[in-house]
Coordinates of C-alpha atoms and ligand atoms in Angstrom, one line a residue:
M1080 CA 18.4 10.8 14.0
C1081 CA 17.5 12.1 17.5
G1082 CA 17.3 9.6 20.3
I1083 CA 15.1 9.9 23.3
V1084 CA 15.2 8.2 26.7
G1085 CA 13.3 8.7 29.9
V1086 CA 13.7 7.0 33.3
L1087 CA 11.6 6.8 36.5
G1088 CA 13.9 4.6 38.4
R1089 CA 14.9 3.3 41.8
H1090 CA 18.5 4.3 41.3
E1091 CA 20.4 7.4 40.1
A1092 CA 19.0 8.3 36.7
A1093 CA 22.0 10.1 35.1
P1094 CA 24.2 7.0 34.5
I1095 CA 21.2 5.0 33.2
L1096 CA 20.3 7.8 30.9
V1097 CA 23.8 8.2 29.5
E1098 CA 24.1 4.4 29.0
A1099 CA 20.8 4.3 27.2
L1100 CA 21.9 7.3 25.0
K1101 CA 25.1 5.3 24.1
R1102 CA 22.9 2.6 22.8
L1103 CA 21.1 5.2 20.6
E1104 CA 24.4 6.6 19.3
Y1105 CA 24.1 4.6 16.2
R1106 CA 21.2 6.7 15.1
G1107 CA 23.6 9.6 14.5
Y1108 CA 23.8 12.8 16.6
D1109 CA 25.9 15.9 17.1
S1110 CA 25.0 16.9 20.7
A1111 CA 23.5 15.4 23.8
G1112 CA 21.9 16.2 27.1
I1113 CA 20.0 15.0 30.1
A1114 CA 17.7 16.6 32.7
T1115 CA 16.8 15.1 36.1
I1116 CA 14.6 16.0 39.1
H1117 CA 16.3 15.9 42.5
N1118 CA 14.4 17.0 45.7
G1119 CA 11.8 18.4 43.4
T1120 CA 14.2 20.6 41.5
L1121 CA 14.8 20.2 37.7
D1122 CA 18.3 20.7 36.3
R1123 CA 20.0 19.7 33.1
R1124 CA 23.4 19.2 31.5
R1125 CA 24.2 19.4 27.8
A1126 CA 27.3 19.1 25.6
V1127 CA 28.2 19.3 22.0
G1128 CA 29.8 16.4 20.2
K1129 CA 30.2 12.8 21.4
L1130 CA 28.6 11.5 24.5
V1131 CA 32.0 11.4 26.2
N1132 CA 31.7 15.2 26.4
L1133 CA 28.5 14.9 28.3
S1134 CA 29.9 12.2 30.6
D1135 CA 32.9 14.4 31.3
L1136 CA 30.7 17.3 32.2
L1137 CA 28.7 15.1 34.5
V1138 CA 31.9 14.1 36.4
H1139 CA 32.5 17.8 37.1
E1140 CA 28.9 18.8 37.5
P1141 CA 26.9 15.7 38.6
L1142 CA 23.2 15.6 38.2
P1143 CA 21.5 13.7 41.0
G1144 CA 17.9 12.4 40.9
K1145 CA 16.1 9.2 40.1
A1146 CA 13.8 10.6 37.4
G1147 CA 15.1 12.1 34.2
I1148 CA 15.0 12.4 30.4
G1149 CA 17.9 12.3 27.9
H1150 CA 18.4 13.1 24.2
T1151 CA 20.9 12.8 21.4
R1152 CA 20.3 15.6 18.9
W1153 CA 20.7 15.4 15.1
A1154 CA 20.5 19.1 14.3
T1155 CA 17.6 20.2 12.1
H1156 CA 16.8 23.8 13.3
G1157 CA 19.9 25.6 14.5
A1158 CA 23.5 24.5 14.7
P1159 CA 24.8 21.9 17.1
T1160 CA 25.5 24.1 20.1
V1161 CA 25.0 23.7 23.8
T1162 CA 22.1 26.2 23.7
N1163 CA 20.3 24.3 20.9
A1164 CA 20.9 20.9 22.6
H1165 CA 18.0 19.1 24.3
P1166 CA 16.4 18.9 26.9
H1167 CA 14.8 22.3 26.3
R1168 CA 13.4 24.1 29.3
S1169 CA 11.0 26.8 30.0
G1170 CA 10.1 27.6 33.6
T1171 CA 9.3 24.3 35.3
V1172 CA 9.0 22.1 32.2
C1173 CA 11.6 20.3 30.2
V1174 CA 11.1 18.4 26.9
V1175 CA 13.0 16.2 24.6
H1176 CA 11.9 15.8 21.0
N1177 CA 12.5 13.8 17.9
G1178 CA 10.9 15.1 14.7
I1179 CA 10.1 18.6 13.3
I1180 CA 7.4 21.0 14.6
E1181 CA 6.3 22.6 11.3
N1182 CA 4.3 25.4 12.8
F1183 CA 6.9 26.5 15.3
R1184 CA 7.4 30.0 13.8
E1185 CA 3.8 30.8 14.1
L1186 CA 3.7 29.5 17.7
R1187 CA 6.9 31.3 18.5
D1188 CA 5.3 34.7 17.4
E1189 CA 2.2 33.9 19.4
L1190 CA 4.2 33.1 22.5
A1191 CA 6.5 36.1 22.1
A1192 CA 3.4 38.3 22.2
K1193 CA 2.7 36.8 25.7
G1194 CA 6.3 37.6 26.8
L1195 CA 7.6 34.1 26.3
H1196 CA 10.7 34.5 24.2
P1197 CA 12.9 31.8 22.8
E1198 CA 16.6 31.4 23.7
T1199 CA 17.4 28.9 21.0
E1200 CA 17.1 28.5 17.3
T1201 CA 15.2 25.2 17.7
D1202 CA 11.7 24.2 16.8
T1203 CA 11.6 22.1 20.0
E1204 CA 12.0 25.0 22.4
T1205 CA 8.6 26.2 21.2
V1206 CA 7.0 23.1 22.7
A1207 CA 8.6 23.9 26.1
L1208 CA 7.4 27.5 25.9
L1209 CA 3.9 26.5 24.9
A1210 CA 3.7 24.0 27.8
R1211 CA 4.9 26.7 30.1
S1212 CA 2.2 29.0 28.9
Y1213 CA -0.4 26.4 29.9
L1214 CA 1.4 25.7 33.2
D1215 CA 1.2 29.5 33.9
Q1216 CA -2.6 29.2 33.4
G1217 CA -2.6 26.7 36.3
L1218 CA -3.3 23.5 34.2
S1219 CA -2.2 20.1 35.5
P1220 CA 0.8 18.5 33.7
R1221 CA -1.6 16.1 32.0
D1222 CA -3.7 18.9 30.7
V1223 CA -0.6 20.9 29.8
A1224 CA 0.6 18.1 27.6
Q1225 CA -2.7 17.6 26.0
Q1226 CA -3.2 21.2 25.2
T1227 CA 0.3 21.5 23.9
L1228 CA 0.1 18.5 21.7
A1229 CA -3.2 19.8 20.2
R1230 CA -1.4 22.9 18.9
L1231 CA 1.5 21.0 17.3
E1232 CA 1.8 20.4 13.5
G1233 CA 4.5 18.1 12.1
A1234 CA 6.1 15.1 13.5
Y1235 CA 7.1 14.3 17.0
A1236 CA 8.1 11.8 19.7
L1237 CA 8.1 13.9 22.8
V1238 CA 8.7 13.4 26.5
F1239 CA 7.8 16.0 29.1
L1240 CA 9.4 16.2 32.6
F1241 CA 7.8 18.6 35.2
E1242 CA 9.7 20.2 38.1
G1243 CA 8.2 19.1 41.4
D1244 CA 7.0 15.7 40.1
D1245 CA 9.7 13.0 40.1
D1246 CA 7.1 10.3 39.4
L1247 CA 5.8 11.5 36.1
L1248 CA 6.8 11.4 32.5
I1249 CA 4.4 12.3 29.7
A1250 CA 5.2 10.8 26.4
A1251 CA 3.6 11.3 23.0
R1252 CA 4.1 10.1 19.5
K1253 CA 3.0 11.4 16.1
G1254 CA 5.2 10.4 13.2
S1255 CA 8.3 9.5 15.2
P1256 CA 8.7 6.2 17.1
L1257 CA 8.5 5.9 20.9
A1258 CA 8.2 3.0 23.3
I1259 CA 7.3 2.6 27.0
G1260 CA 9.3 0.1 29.1
Y1261 CA 8.0 -1.6 32.2
G1262 CA 10.2 -2.5 35.2
E1263 CA 9.6 -3.5 38.8
G1264 CA 8.5 -0.2 40.4
E1265 CA 10.3 1.5 37.5
A1266 CA 9.2 2.8 34.1
F1267 CA 11.1 3.8 31.0
V1268 CA 10.6 5.6 27.7
G1269 CA 12.8 5.2 24.7
S1270 CA 13.0 5.8 21.0
D1271 CA 13.5 2.1 20.3
A1272 CA 13.8 -1.3 22.0
I1273 CA 17.6 -1.1 21.8
A1274 CA 17.6 1.9 24.1
L1275 CA 15.5 0.0 26.7
A1276 CA 17.0 -3.5 26.2
P1277 CA 19.1 -3.9 29.4
M1278 CA 16.5 -2.2 31.6
T1279 CA 13.4 -4.2 30.6
D1280 CA 12.2 -6.8 28.1
R1281 CA 8.6 -5.7 28.4
I1282 CA 7.6 -2.8 26.1
T1283 CA 4.7 -1.1 24.5
Y1284 CA 5.0 0.7 21.2
L1285 CA 2.9 3.9 21.1
D1286 CA 0.6 4.2 18.1
E1287 CA 0.2 7.3 16.0
G1288 CA -1.4 10.1 18.1
D1289 CA -1.0 8.3 21.4
M1290 CA -0.1 10.2 24.6
A1291 CA 1.1 8.2 27.7
V1292 CA 1.0 9.3 31.3
V1293 CA 3.8 7.3 32.9
T1294 CA 4.5 6.8 36.6
R1295 CA 6.7 4.1 38.3
N1296 CA 3.6 1.9 38.8
S1297 CA 1.2 2.9 36.1
V1298 CA 1.0 3.7 32.4
E1299 CA -2.1 5.3 31.0
I1300 CA -2.3 5.6 27.2
R1301 CA -4.9 7.6 25.3
D1302 CA -5.3 7.6 21.6
A1303 CA -5.5 10.6 19.3
A1304 CA -9.2 11.0 20.1
G1305 CA -8.4 11.1 23.9
Q1306 CA -9.9 7.7 24.5
L1307 CA -8.2 5.2 26.8
A1308 CA -6.2 2.8 24.6
N1309 CA -5.1 -0.7 25.4
R1310 CA -1.8 -1.2 23.7
P1311 CA -0.2 -4.6 23.9
I1312 CA 2.9 -5.2 26.1
R1313 CA 5.4 -7.1 24.0
K1314 CA 8.1 -9.3 25.3
I1315 CA 11.2 -8.4 23.3
S1316 CA 14.3 -10.4 23.1
I1317 CA 17.2 -8.2 22.0
D1318 CA 20.6 -9.8 22.3
T1319 CA 22.5 -6.9 23.7
G1320 CA 25.6 -8.7 22.5
Q1321 CA 24.6 -7.6 19.1
I1322 CA 25.2 -4.0 20.2
D1323 CA 28.9 -5.0 20.7
K1324 CA 31.6 -4.8 18.1
R1325 CA 32.7 -8.3 19.0
G1326 CA 36.4 -7.7 18.4
H1327 CA 35.9 -5.8 15.2
R1328 CA 37.3 -2.2 14.9
H1329 CA 33.9 -0.9 13.7
F1330 CA 30.3 -2.0 13.6
M1331 CA 30.5 -1.7 9.8
A1332 CA 33.4 -4.2 9.7
K1333 CA 31.4 -6.6 12.0
E1334 CA 28.3 -6.3 9.9
I1335 CA 30.1 -6.9 6.6
A1336 CA 31.7 -10.0 8.1
E1337 CA 28.3 -11.3 9.4
Q1338 CA 26.8 -11.5 5.9
P1339 CA 27.4 -15.2 5.2
T1340 CA 25.6 -16.0 8.5
V1341 CA 22.7 -13.6 8.2
L1342 CA 22.1 -14.4 4.5
A1343 CA 21.9 -18.1 5.5
D1344 CA 19.4 -17.0 8.2
T1345 CA 17.3 -15.1 5.7
L1346 CA 17.2 -18.0 3.4
A1347 CA 16.4 -20.5 6.1
H1348 CA 13.4 -18.3 7.3
Y1349 CA 11.9 -18.4 3.8
L1350 CA 12.5 -22.0 2.8
T1351 CA 10.3 -24.8 4.1
D1352 CA 11.0 -28.3 2.7
G1353 CA 13.0 -26.7 -0.1
Q1354 CA 10.1 -24.5 -1.2
I1355 CA 9.7 -20.7 -0.8
A1356 CA 7.2 -20.0 1.9
L1357 CA 6.1 -16.4 2.5
P1358 CA 4.6 -15.6 5.9
G1359 CA 0.9 -15.4 6.7
E1360 CA -1.3 -16.1 3.7
G1361 CA 1.6 -15.0 1.4
L1362 CA 0.8 -13.3 -1.9
D1363 CA -1.0 -14.4 -5.0
F1364 CA 1.1 -12.9 -7.8
R1365 CA -1.3 -14.1 -10.5
E1366 CA -3.5 -11.3 -9.4
V1367 CA -0.8 -8.7 -9.4
T1368 CA -0.3 -6.6 -12.6
R1369 CA 2.3 -4.2 -11.5
I1370 CA 4.6 -3.6 -8.5
S1371 CA 5.3 -0.1 -7.2
M1372 CA 8.5 -0.2 -5.1
V1373 CA 9.3 2.7 -2.8
A1374 CA 12.3 3.3 -0.5
C1375 CA 15.2 5.6 0.3
G1376 CA 19.0 5.4 -0.1
T1377 CA 20.5 1.9 0.0
A1378 CA 17.0 0.3 0.3
S1379 CA 16.0 2.0 -2.9
Y1380 CA 19.0 0.5 -4.7
A1381 CA 17.8 -2.9 -3.4
C1382 CA 14.5 -2.1 -5.1
H1383 CA 16.3 -1.2 -8.4
V1384 CA 18.0 -4.6 -8.4
A1385 CA 14.7 -6.3 -7.6
K1386 CA 13.1 -4.5 -10.5
Y1387 CA 15.4 -6.5 -12.8
W1388 CA 14.5 -9.7 -10.9
F1389 CA 10.7 -9.2 -11.0
E1390 CA 10.7 -8.2 -14.6
Q1391 CA 13.1 -11.0 -15.8
I1392 CA 12.0 -13.8 -13.5
A1393 CA 8.3 -13.1 -13.2
G1394 CA 7.4 -10.9 -16.1
L1395 CA 6.0 -8.3 -13.8
P1396 CA 6.4 -4.6 -14.6
V1397 CA 7.9 -2.7 -11.7
D1398 CA 8.2 1.1 -10.9
V1399 CA 10.8 2.2 -8.4
D1400 CA 10.5 5.5 -6.7
V1401 CA 12.6 7.3 -4.1
A1402 CA 10.1 7.8 -1.2
S1403 CA 10.7 11.6 -0.9
E1404 CA 9.4 12.2 -4.4
F1405 CA 6.7 9.5 -4.6
R1406 CA 3.6 11.0 -3.0
Y1407 CA 4.2 14.5 -4.3
R1408 CA 4.3 13.1 -7.8
E1409 CA 0.7 11.9 -7.1
P1410 CA 1.2 8.7 -9.1
P1411 CA -2.0 7.1 -10.2
L1412 CA -2.1 3.5 -8.9
V1413 CA -4.0 1.2 -11.2
A1414 CA -5.9 -1.9 -10.0
G1415 CA -3.7 -4.9 -9.4
T1416 CA -0.8 -2.7 -8.2
L1417 CA 1.1 -4.1 -5.2
G1418 CA 2.8 -1.5 -3.1
L1419 CA 6.2 -2.8 -1.9
F1420 CA 8.1 -0.7 0.7
V1421 CA 11.7 -1.5 1.7
S1422 CA 13.3 -0.1 4.8
Q1423 CA 16.0 -1.4 7.2
S1424 CA 14.7 0.7 10.1
G1425 CA 11.1 0.6 9.2
E1426 CA 10.9 4.2 10.5
T1427 CA 12.1 6.3 7.6
A1428 CA 9.6 9.2 7.5
D1429 CA 9.7 9.5 3.7
T1430 CA 9.0 5.8 3.1
L1431 CA 6.3 5.8 5.8
A1432 CA 4.6 8.8 4.2
A1433 CA 4.7 7.1 0.8
L1434 CA 3.2 3.9 2.3
R1435 CA 0.3 6.0 3.8
Y1436 CA -0.2 7.6 0.4
C1437 CA -0.8 4.1 -1.0
A1438 CA -3.1 2.9 1.8
G1439 CA -6.4 2.2 0.1
K1440 CA -5.0 2.9 -3.3
T1441 CA -3.0 -0.3 -3.9
D1442 CA -4.4 -3.9 -3.6
K1443 CA -2.0 -4.7 -0.8
I1444 CA 0.8 -3.0 1.1
V1445 CA 3.8 -5.2 1.6
S1446 CA 7.0 -4.2 3.5
V1447 CA 10.4 -5.6 3.6
V1448 CA 12.0 -4.5 6.9
N1449 CA 14.6 -5.4 9.4
V1450 CA 12.7 -4.2 12.4
P1451 CA 9.4 -6.1 12.5
E1452 CA 7.9 -3.9 15.3
S1453 CA 8.6 -0.7 13.3
S1454 CA 5.9 1.7 12.1
I1455 CA 6.3 0.6 8.4
A1456 CA 5.8 -3.0 9.4
R1457 CA 2.8 -2.2 11.6
E1458 CA 1.1 -0.3 8.9
S1459 CA 1.6 -3.0 6.2
D1460 CA -0.8 -5.8 5.2
L1461 CA 2.1 -8.2 4.9
V1462 CA 5.6 -8.0 6.5
L1463 CA 8.6 -9.7 5.1
P1464 CA 11.4 -9.5 7.7
I1465 CA 14.9 -9.6 6.3
H1466 CA 16.4 -11.3 9.5
A1467 CA 19.7 -9.3 9.3
G1468 CA 19.9 -8.7 13.0
I1469 CA 20.5 -5.3 14.5
E1470 CA 22.4 -3.0 12.1
I1471 CA 24.3 -0.3 13.9
G1472 CA 26.7 1.1 11.3
V1473 CA 25.1 4.1 9.6
A1474 CA 26.3 2.7 6.3
S1475 CA 23.9 -0.1 5.5
T1476 CA 25.7 -3.4 4.6
K1477 CA 24.2 -6.6 5.8
A1478 CA 20.7 -5.1 5.6
F1479 CA 21.2 -4.4 1.9
T1480 CA 22.2 -8.0 1.1
C1481 CA 19.5 -9.4 3.2
Q1482 CA 17.0 -7.1 1.5
L1483 CA 18.3 -8.5 -1.8
M1484 CA 18.0 -12.1 -0.6
T1485 CA 14.4 -11.5 0.6
L1486 CA 13.4 -9.8 -2.6
V1487 CA 14.9 -12.4 -4.9
L1488 CA 13.0 -15.1 -3.1
V1489 CA 9.8 -13.1 -3.5
A1490 CA 10.6 -12.7 -7.2
L1491 CA 11.2 -16.4 -7.6
A1492 CA 8.0 -17.2 -5.8
A1493 CA 6.2 -14.8 -8.2
G1494 CA 7.8 -16.3 -11.2
H1495 CA 6.8 -19.8 -10.2
Q1496 CA 3.2 -18.7 -9.4
R1497 CA 2.8 -16.9 -12.7
G1498 CA 4.1 -19.9 -14.6
H1499 CA 7.3 -18.2 -15.7
L1500 CA 9.5 -20.7 -13.8
S1501 CA 8.9 -24.5 -13.9
D1502 CA 9.3 -26.6 -10.7
D1503 CA 12.7 -27.7 -11.9
A1504 CA 13.9 -24.2 -12.8
L1505 CA 12.7 -22.9 -9.4
A1506 CA 14.5 -25.8 -7.6
A1507 CA 17.7 -25.0 -9.6
R1508 CA 17.5 -21.3 -8.6
I1509 CA 17.0 -22.2 -5.0
E1510 CA 20.0 -24.5 -5.1
D1511 CA 22.1 -21.6 -6.5
L1512 CA 20.9 -19.4 -3.7
R1513 CA 21.8 -22.0 -1.1
G1514 CA 25.4 -21.7 -2.3
L1515 CA 25.4 -17.9 -1.9
P1516 CA 26.3 -17.5 1.8
G1517 CA 29.4 -19.7 1.1
L1518 CA 30.3 -17.6 -1.9
V1519 CA 29.9 -14.4 0.1
H1520 CA 32.2 -16.0 2.7
H1521 CA 34.7 -16.7 -0.1
A1522 CA 34.3 -13.2 -1.5
L1523 CA 35.3 -11.7 1.9
G1524 CA 38.8 -13.0 1.1
I1525 CA 39.2 -10.0 -1.3
E1526 CA 39.5 -7.7 1.8
A1527 CA 43.3 -7.4 1.5
D1528 CA 43.1 -6.4 -2.1
C1529 CA 40.3 -3.8 -1.3
A1530 CA 42.5 -2.4 1.5
R1531 CA 45.5 -2.0 -0.8
I1532 CA 43.4 -0.4 -3.6
A1533 CA 41.6 1.8 -1.1
R1534 CA 44.9 3.5 -0.1
A1535 CA 45.1 4.9 -3.7
L1536 CA 41.3 5.6 -3.9
A1537 CA 41.7 7.8 -0.8
E1538 CA 43.8 10.2 -2.8
A1539 CA 41.1 10.8 -5.4
R1540 CA 38.8 13.8 -5.4
D1541 CA 36.2 12.1 -7.6
I1542 CA 35.4 8.5 -8.3
L1543 CA 33.1 7.0 -10.9
F1544 CA 31.3 3.7 -10.7
L1545 CA 30.0 1.9 -13.7
G1546 CA 27.6 -1.1 -14.1
R1547 CA 25.2 -2.5 -16.6
G1548 CA 21.9 -4.3 -16.1
R1549 CA 21.6 -5.8 -12.6
M1550 CA 25.0 -4.3 -11.8
F1551 CA 23.9 -0.7 -12.4
P1552 CA 22.2 -0.5 -9.0
L1553 CA 25.3 -2.0 -7.5
A1554 CA 27.3 0.8 -9.0
L1555 CA 24.9 3.3 -7.4
E1556 CA 25.3 1.5 -4.1
G1557 CA 29.1 1.5 -4.3
A1558 CA 29.1 5.2 -5.0
L1559 CA 26.7 5.9 -2.1
K1560 CA 28.7 3.8 0.3
L1561 CA 31.9 5.6 -0.6
K1562 CA 30.4 9.1 -0.3
E1563 CA 28.8 8.3 3.0
I1564 CA 31.8 7.3 4.9
S1565 CA 34.9 8.5 3.0
Y1566 CA 33.4 11.9 2.0
I1567 CA 34.9 11.4 -1.5
H1568 CA 32.7 12.6 -4.3
A1569 CA 31.5 9.5 -6.2
E1570 CA 28.9 9.1 -9.0
A1571 CA 27.5 6.0 -10.6
Y1572 CA 26.4 5.6 -14.2
A1573 CA 24.9 2.8 -16.3
S1574 CA 28.0 1.8 -18.3
G1575 CA 26.3 2.6 -21.6
E1576 CA 25.3 6.0 -20.5
L1577 CA 28.9 7.3 -19.9
K1578 CA 29.4 8.3 -23.5
H1579 CA 26.3 10.5 -23.4
G1580 CA 28.1 13.1 -21.2
P1581 CA 29.8 11.9 -18.0
I1582 CA 32.8 10.6 -20.0
A1583 CA 33.9 14.3 -20.1
L1584 CA 34.9 13.8 -16.5
V1585 CA 37.4 11.1 -17.2
D1586 CA 41.1 11.8 -16.8
K1587 CA 43.9 10.1 -15.1
T1588 CA 43.0 11.5 -11.7
V1589 CA 39.5 10.0 -11.7
P1590 CA 39.4 6.3 -10.8
V1591 CA 36.6 4.4 -12.6
I1592 CA 35.3 1.3 -10.9
V1593 CA 33.7 -1.1 -13.2
M1594 CA 31.5 -3.8 -11.6
A1595 CA 31.1 -6.5 -14.2
P1596 CA 30.7 -10.3 -13.7
H1597 CA 31.2 -12.3 -16.8
D1598 CA 27.5 -12.2 -17.9
E1599 CA 25.4 -11.7 -21.0
L1600 CA 26.3 -8.0 -21.0
F1601 CA 30.0 -8.3 -20.2
D1602 CA 31.3 -7.6 -23.8
K1603 CA 29.4 -4.4 -24.0
T1604 CA 30.7 -3.3 -20.6
V1605 CA 34.3 -4.1 -21.7
S1606 CA 33.7 -1.8 -24.7
N1607 CA 32.6 1.0 -22.4
M1608 CA 35.7 0.3 -20.2
Q1609 CA 37.9 0.6 -23.3
E1610 CA 36.4 4.0 -24.1
V1611 CA 37.5 5.1 -20.6
M1612 CA 41.0 3.7 -20.9
A1613 CA 41.4 5.2 -24.4
R1614 CA 41.0 8.6 -22.7
G1615 CA 43.6 7.9 -20.0
G1616 CA 41.1 6.8 -17.5
K1617 CA 42.2 4.6 -14.6
V1618 CA 40.0 1.5 -14.5
L1619 CA 39.5 -0.8 -11.5
L1620 CA 37.7 -3.9 -12.9
I1621 CA 35.7 -6.0 -10.5
T1622 CA 34.9 -9.2 -12.2
D1623 CA 35.4 -13.0 -12.0
A1624 CA 38.2 -15.2 -13.4
K1625 CA 36.5 -15.6 -16.8
G1626 CA 35.9 -11.8 -17.0
A1627 CA 39.5 -11.1 -16.1
E1628 CA 40.7 -13.4 -18.9
V1629 CA 38.3 -11.9 -21.5
A1630 CA 38.9 -8.3 -20.6
G1631 CA 42.6 -8.5 -21.3
D1632 CA 45.2 -6.0 -20.2
G1633 CA 45.2 -2.2 -19.7
T1634 CA 43.2 -1.9 -16.5
W1635 CA 44.8 0.0 -13.5
D1636 CA 43.8 -2.8 -11.1
R1637 CA 41.5 -5.8 -10.7
I1638 CA 39.5 -7.5 -8.0
V1639 CA 38.7 -11.1 -8.9
M1640 CA 35.5 -12.4 -7.5
P1641 CA 34.2 -16.0 -7.1
Q1642 CA 32.1 -17.3 -10.0
V1643 CA 28.4 -16.8 -9.3
S1644 CA 25.2 -17.3 -11.2
P1645 CA 24.8 -13.9 -13.1
L1646 CA 21.3 -13.6 -11.9
F1647 CA 22.4 -13.4 -8.3
A1648 CA 25.7 -11.5 -8.8
P1649 CA 24.3 -8.3 -7.1
L1650 CA 24.3 -10.2 -3.8
L1651 CA 28.0 -11.0 -4.2
Y1652 CA 29.2 -7.8 -5.7
A1653 CA 27.9 -5.8 -2.7
I1654 CA 31.0 -7.1 -0.9
P1655 CA 33.6 -5.2 -2.9
A1656 CA 31.4 -2.1 -2.9
Q1657 CA 31.3 -2.3 0.9
L1658 CA 34.9 -3.2 1.5
L1659 CA 36.3 -0.5 -0.9
A1660 CA 34.2 2.1 0.9
Y1661 CA 35.2 0.8 4.4
H1662 CA 38.9 0.8 3.7
T1663 CA 38.9 4.1 1.9
A1664 CA 37.3 5.6 5.0
I1665 CA 39.9 4.0 7.1
A1666 CA 42.7 5.4 4.9
K1667 CA 41.1 8.8 5.2
G1668 CA 40.6 8.5 9.0
T1669 CA 36.9 9.3 9.0
D1670 CA 34.3 8.2 11.6
V1671 CA 33.2 5.0 9.9
D1672 CA 30.2 4.1 12.0
Q1673 CA 28.9 7.6 12.6
P1674 CA 29.9 9.6 9.5
R1675 CA 29.4 13.4 9.7
N1676 CA 25.9 14.7 9.0
L1677 CA 24.3 11.3 8.7
A1678 CA 21.6 9.6 10.8
K1679 CA 20.9 5.9 10.8
S1680 CA 17.2 6.2 10.8
V1681 CA 15.9 9.3 9.1
T1682 CA 12.6 10.1 10.9
V1683 CA 12.0 13.6 9.4
E1684 CA 10.9 14.4 5.9
Ligands
M6R92 O1 16.1 2.5 7.3 P1 16.0 2.7 5.8 O2 16.4 1.5 5.1 O3 14.6 3.1 5.4 O4 17.0 3.8 5.5 C1 17.0 4.3 4.2 C2 18.3 5.2 4.0 O5 18.2 6.3 4.8 C3 19.5 4.4 4.2 O6 19.6 3.2 3.4 C4 20.8 5.2 4.0 O7 20.9 5.5 2.6 C5 22.0 4.4 4.5 N1 22.8 5.3 5.3 C6 22.8 3.9 3.4 O8 24.0 3.3 3.8

């Protein structure tokens, strides 16, 4: 989603802005632009497509100046064109924005009546026009920003730059993240710590409703009520090496390969003397009567896997909702409900809104996040970090498996506390989990098979994924991964559901990928697979050696996985789901790390 950066520096701003925007590329974007002030004069350059187009433009039309703002745009209102690209300017003010101004039409009509007409299709330009209208009344930049923000409805992270003042940025946040960075006689603004990492390791995250007046030597933050606010300066340690492909062709490939290491890290963070230790005061699952899990996309499939775990291991009923539907359904939340929110970025607007719906309605709000400084983490009673490290590829991979690892540990702790798991049973499960990073490493050995099969999958127009029990959410994840990066239409069904309708889709042109370790449901899945093959369907069976033996002949192809405790199979079977999608995308020649239309962190509803 849109990325924002601002610089009040001691050196030329344009190269710093472009480098910072490159570090925000992973969020997904379709155009980019920067504006600077030089000798008091404001100017901007914007380009459609990748940042290289903006860099090329800057070679031919340089933009001098030591103060500036920059933006990568993920289009919401209006196509990705130069005109619609940020920064947006009206008169002597320029703005960059992440979010959606919901009342922009109403504001636009009001401003048009005053002779201030838009030149773009964007909601953001209205902010610039509104600011200009206040400037025209002779207000100071600070008052202009304050008055403008007071009129905005919706979500925003905004940075204002004013012509004539090259030592001033005004930043504001409501619904979309924004951080201020401190340098020596320099100051920075950015959408996240990654953008600011090489410039400074001292940052302040703005709170909801904050407005910051930033100069090179001062930062004044006021809260939503206009009161001076003292926000902590945090020392961040981001290993900028993590924002490097480290020899891999894509971030996604690197992140898939990192899974044995990061899963071991997650495990190590939650095990103390062989026991599961949750942070802070932990959780007392004896008091919990129900868990309400809420997330989006891949994170929601992690929740669906965890539902099986909480119910089977701890006897706890679980509801799983996609965040965009949750609050509008107005679910009644009974006493004893634990709200559990899962998000890699911790900034997903739908999930954050669902969390806010639950505040005060559930006994406790717990979040499972990869970014511990994120909004979702900061608004939770208890944060369970997944320790996956920075995930850059838009298609989530290592975050998914680390979410699963964190959630299964919580489910085991719950099962033990509630008396469903004896000490010995818990110890045995933990021992199994300790073996998982090694098994994942072993499973990565199927890559050549996945690459070979993917060449055939790339020819398909539609692909079906099937799974039963804990493997059903894995089938959903496999289909999502494939859709996201190869653009092939894929659907997932619970194996037993196929015969209730979707089997009509089956013919020899539709590969059917069956994810089925040899578990207690395997025979039933094989029957469903036979139903597909009897209709000429082309089955790719992903199973273990025992499953391959029992299933017999007739499948189109097979991937043989290492043997794993069936309870934990979802952690392992994520690997073929990821590798098949990755290699199908390679075969199709798509943009693996930044697939079309997608954003890494979706900060609008
Ligand atoms: O940052 P989040 O985990 O909250 O993001 C949720 C989804 O947007 C995300 O999982 C999305 O589905 C991924 N692109 C999946 O690969």
